[in-house]
Amino acid sequence: MERRKILLGSGAAIATVLAGCSSTETDDPQSDDQSDDTTESFGDDTGGPDDDEDDENGQDGAEGEDDGDDASEDDPDDTDGSDDEDSQETIPGFDEAEFEANTDDVSVTNVARDDASVTVVAEADTLDEDELNAELESGVLAFADSIDDADAFTEEIDAVPWHINYDGFNVAVFEIESEWIVEYANGELSEDELEERVLETV
């Protein structure tokens, strides 16, 4: 009787152990699956959409920096030469509004500064030498009279070349020296003397 109890007890113990083993075996795959899932989820996090967005944002940021560099390169400090252009166009001591050199036979078409010279271009309607000389003398005096500050003018301008065109062809070139204008402004040269000096350059 005692042996049957022992055997029964042993059988119950063995059954309990087997049940425990069975339970452990069925639980292990689940734990493995869970660990795999966990690993996969970690893997997804490392390569997930958030990282892609970060990568894209990083690239966009780098591109933004490049664009900023390009913008700074495209944006000059603007030494575009506007000051140089102003200095070229400005004729010191010259009152353009007072310069009225147009006559019946000669019309001034352009007055422009080029460094240390001021070029006057005029169109003539005659080739008669006497008439043309008379018109040119009048134009020279008109230009000299339009200089309201001879010192400022001669400080930057050396000469005033004139180009006379007729029907699209250049027919005469002469020049007024700046120092002659100063002498004329100071009364050291008469109108006739100024005209004579200028006509000698034709």
GROMACS .gro file of C-alpha atoms in nm:
model
  202
    1MET     CA    1   0.000   0.000   0.000
    2GLU     CA    2   0.279   0.237   0.082
    3ARG     CA    3   0.453   0.143  -0.242
    4ARG     CA    4   0.142   0.229  -0.448
    5LYS     CA    5   0.128   0.568  -0.282
    6ILE     CA    6   0.492   0.626  -0.362
    7LEU     CA    7   0.445   0.517  -0.723
    8LEU     CA    8   0.136   0.731  -0.761
    9GLY     CA    9   0.317   1.022  -0.610
   10SER     CA   10   0.611   0.964  -0.842
   11GLY     CA   11   0.378   0.942  -1.140
   12ALA     CA   12   0.211   1.268  -1.045
   13ALA     CA   13   0.548   1.434  -1.007
   14ILE     CA   14   0.664   1.307  -1.347
   15ALA     CA   15   0.338   1.427  -1.505
   16THR     CA   16   0.391   1.769  -1.350
   17VAL     CA   17   0.749   1.785  -1.480
   18LEU     CA   18   0.639   1.679  -1.829
   19ALA     CA   19   0.362   1.937  -1.826
   20GLY     CA   20   0.612   2.201  -1.725
   21CYS     CA   21   0.848   2.100  -2.006
   22SER     CA   22   0.564   2.105  -2.252
   23SER     CA   23   0.462   2.449  -2.133
   24THR     CA   24   0.820   2.572  -2.162
   25GLU     CA   25   0.856   2.438  -2.516
   26THR     CA   26   0.535   2.605  -2.632
   27ASP     CA   27   0.633   2.932  -2.465
   28ASP     CA   28   0.985   2.946  -2.615
   29PRO     CA   29   0.881   3.004  -2.977
   30GLN     CA   30   0.657   3.287  -2.867
   31SER     CA   31   0.942   3.447  -2.681
   32ASP     CA   32   1.164   3.395  -2.985
   33ASP     CA   33   0.899   3.551  -3.207
   34GLN     CA   34   0.866   3.839  -2.969
   35SER     CA   35   1.240   3.889  -2.962
   36ASP     CA   36   1.245   3.871  -3.342
   37ASP     CA   37   0.963   4.122  -3.359
   38THR     CA   38   1.148   4.342  -3.117
   39THR     CA   39   1.462   4.312  -3.327
   40GLU     CA   40   1.265   4.388  -3.641
   41SER     CA   41   1.101   4.686  -3.478
   42PHE     CA   42   1.443   4.814  -3.375
   43GLY     CA   43   1.559   4.754  -3.729
   44ASP     CA   44   1.262   4.949  -3.861
   45ASP     CA   45   1.345   5.236  -3.627
   46THR     CA   46   1.700   5.257  -3.755
   47GLY     CA   47   1.587   5.265  -4.115
   48GLY     CA   48   1.237   5.398  -4.072
   49PRO     CA   49   1.068   5.694  -4.233
   50ASP     CA   50   1.182   5.927  -3.957
   51ASP     CA   51   1.542   5.859  -4.051
   52ASP     CA   52   1.458   5.908  -4.417
   53GLU     CA   53   1.304   6.241  -4.331
   54ASP     CA   54   1.610   6.332  -4.127
   55ASP     CA   55   1.834   6.235  -4.418
   56GLU     CA   56   1.624   6.437  -4.657
   57ASN     CA   57   1.622   6.728  -4.417
   58GLY     CA   58   1.996   6.700  -4.382
   59GLN     CA   59   2.040   6.702  -4.758
   60ASP     CA   60   1.796   6.988  -4.792
   61GLY     CA   61   1.986   7.177  -4.526
   62ALA     CA   62   2.312   7.119  -4.709
   63GLU     CA   63   2.152   7.227  -5.033
   64GLY     CA   64   2.016   7.533  -4.856
   65GLU     CA   65   2.365   7.619  -4.739
   66ASP     CA   66   2.495   7.573  -5.093
   67ASP     CA   67   2.214   7.792  -5.225
   68GLY     CA   68   2.305   8.052  -4.968
   69ASP     CA   69   2.667   8.039  -5.083
   70ASP     CA   70   2.555   8.070  -5.444
   71ALA     CA   71   2.333   8.363  -5.352
   72SER     CA   72   2.621   8.535  -5.180
   73GLU     CA   73   2.838   8.475  -5.487
   74ASP     CA   74   2.568   8.603  -5.721
   75ASP     CA   75   2.513   8.904  -5.499
   76PRO     CA   76   2.808   9.127  -5.566
   77ASP     CA   77   2.908   9.407  -5.333
   78ASP     CA   78   2.815   9.614  -5.621
   79THR     CA   79   3.123   9.752  -5.743
   80ASP     CA   80   2.940   9.755  -6.073
   81GLY     CA   81   3.119  10.065  -6.194
   82SER     CA   82   2.825  10.304  -6.143
   83ASP     CA   83   3.059  10.553  -5.974
   84ASP     CA   84   3.296  10.527  -6.271
   85GLU     CA   85   3.007  10.586  -6.510
   86ASP     CA   86   2.904  10.896  -6.315
   87SER     CA   87   3.257  11.031  -6.326
   88GLN     CA   88   3.267  10.967  -6.701
   89GLU     CA   89   2.936  11.141  -6.769
   90THR     CA   90   2.982  11.438  -6.538
   91ILE     CA   91   3.157  11.738  -6.691
   92PRO     CA   92   3.278  11.958  -6.404
   93GLY     CA   93   3.224  12.330  -6.438
   94PHE     CA   94   3.013  12.288  -6.753
   95ASP     CA   95   2.655  12.417  -6.767
   96GLU     CA   96   2.493  12.217  -7.043
   97ALA     CA   97   2.173  12.420  -7.023
   98GLU     CA   98   2.371  12.730  -7.119
   99PHE     CA   99   2.536  12.562  -7.416
  100GLU     CA  100   2.342  12.677  -7.720
  101ALA     CA  101   2.556  12.611  -8.024
  102ASN     CA  102   2.286  12.530  -8.277
  103THR     CA  103   2.277  12.764  -8.574
  104ASP     CA  104   2.120  12.762  -8.918
  105ASP     CA  105   2.397  12.546  -9.062
  106VAL     CA  106   2.540  12.352  -8.764
  107SER     CA  107   2.353  12.147  -8.502
  108VAL     CA  108   2.524  11.986  -8.201
  109THR     CA  109   2.407  11.624  -8.174
  110ASN     CA  110   2.613  11.498  -7.880
  111VAL     CA  111   2.836  11.616  -7.595
  112ALA     CA  112   3.007  11.335  -7.402
  113ARG     CA  113   3.295  11.300  -7.162
  114ASP     CA  114   3.561  11.035  -7.221
  115ASP     CA  115   3.813  11.036  -6.938
  116ALA     CA  116   4.003  11.367  -6.964
  117SER     CA  117   3.834  11.492  -7.280
  118VAL     CA  118   3.489  11.615  -7.378
  119THR     CA  119   3.388  11.533  -7.734
  120VAL     CA  120   3.139  11.750  -7.919
  121VAL     CA  121   2.972  11.604  -8.229
  122ALA     CA  122   2.788  11.835  -8.468
  123GLU     CA  123   2.605  11.797  -8.798
  124ALA     CA  124   2.666  12.058  -9.069
  125ASP     CA  125   2.423  12.153  -9.344
  126THR     CA  126   2.681  12.327  -9.562
  127LEU     CA  127   3.024  12.264  -9.709
  128ASP     CA  128   3.093  12.627  -9.782
  129GLU     CA  129   3.424  12.696  -9.606
  130ASP     CA  130   3.351  13.054  -9.504
  131GLU     CA  131   3.006  12.974  -9.372
  132LEU     CA  132   3.133  12.667  -9.192
  133ASN     CA  133   3.420  12.856  -9.027
  134ALA     CA  134   3.180  13.124  -8.910
  135GLU     CA  135   2.948  12.864  -8.760
  136LEU     CA  136   3.236  12.683  -8.589
  137GLU     CA  137   3.367  13.005  -8.437
  138SER     CA  138   3.021  13.069  -8.298
  139GLY     CA  139   3.005  12.718  -8.153
  140VAL     CA  140   3.347  12.750  -7.989
  141LEU     CA  141   3.250  13.074  -7.816
  142ALA     CA  142   2.918  12.922  -7.705
  143PHE     CA  143   3.102  12.629  -7.544
  144ALA     CA  144   3.356  12.855  -7.373
  145ASP     CA  145   3.076  13.074  -7.237
  146SER     CA  146   2.899  12.767  -7.091
  147ILE     CA  147   3.194  12.695  -6.860
  148ASP     CA  148   3.090  12.849  -6.527
  149ASP     CA  149   3.385  12.712  -6.326
  150ALA     CA  150   3.700  12.713  -6.537
  151ASP     CA  151   3.923  12.582  -6.257
  152ALA     CA  152   3.702  12.278  -6.191
  153PHE     CA  153   3.677  12.213  -6.564
  154THR     CA  154   4.051  12.225  -6.634
  155GLU     CA  155   4.130  12.018  -6.325
  156GLU     CA  156   3.976  11.711  -6.490
  157ILE     CA  157   3.945  11.799  -6.860
  158ASP     CA  158   4.244  11.852  -7.089
  159ALA     CA  159   4.081  11.916  -7.425
  160VAL     CA  160   3.752  11.946  -7.613
  161PRO     CA  161   3.771  11.783  -7.957
  162TRP     CA  162   3.497  11.868  -8.208
  163HIS     CA  163   3.382  11.637  -8.489
  164ILE     CA  164   3.181  11.798  -8.768
  165ASN     CA  165   2.982  11.562  -8.991
  166TYR     CA  166   2.806  11.627  -9.317
  167ASP     CA  167   2.560  11.376  -9.463
  168GLY     CA  168   2.709  11.100  -9.246
  169PHE     CA  169   3.073  11.181  -9.330
  170ASN     CA  170   3.327  11.355  -9.109
  171VAL     CA  171   3.434  11.678  -9.277
  172ALA     CA  172   3.623  11.861  -9.003
  173VAL     CA  173   3.794  11.801  -8.670
  174PHE     CA  174   3.929  12.068  -8.439
  175GLU     CA  175   4.012  12.103  -8.070
  176ILE     CA  176   3.979  12.349  -7.785
  177GLU     CA  177   4.252  12.327  -7.521
  178SER     CA  178   4.127  12.361  -7.164
  179GLU     CA  179   4.389  12.622  -7.078
  180TRP     CA  180   4.259  12.839  -7.361
  181ILE     CA  181   3.918  12.833  -7.196
  182VAL     CA  182   4.077  12.946  -6.868
  183GLU     CA  183   4.262  13.227  -7.043
  184TYR     CA  184   3.942  13.330  -7.219
  185ALA     CA  185   3.746  13.318  -6.891
  186ASN     CA  186   4.012  13.530  -6.720
  187GLY     CA  187   4.010  13.787  -7.000
  188GLU     CA  188   4.359  13.692  -7.116
  189LEU     CA  189   4.228  13.586  -7.457
  190SER     CA  190   3.983  13.777  -7.673
  191GLU     CA  191   3.715  13.609  -7.878
  192ASP     CA  192   3.918  13.657  -8.195
  193GLU     CA  193   4.231  13.512  -8.037
  194LEU     CA  194   4.044  13.209  -7.907
  195GLU     CA  195   3.882  13.148  -8.245
  196GLU     CA  196   4.217  13.182  -8.419
  197ARG     CA  197   4.385  12.925  -8.192
  198VAL     CA  198   4.101  12.680  -8.240
  199LEU     CA  199   4.093  12.714  -8.619
  200GLU     CA  200   4.466  12.643  -8.628
  201THR     CA  201   4.388  12.290  -8.501
  202VAL     CA  202   4.151  12.210  -8.790
   0.00000   0.00000   0.00000
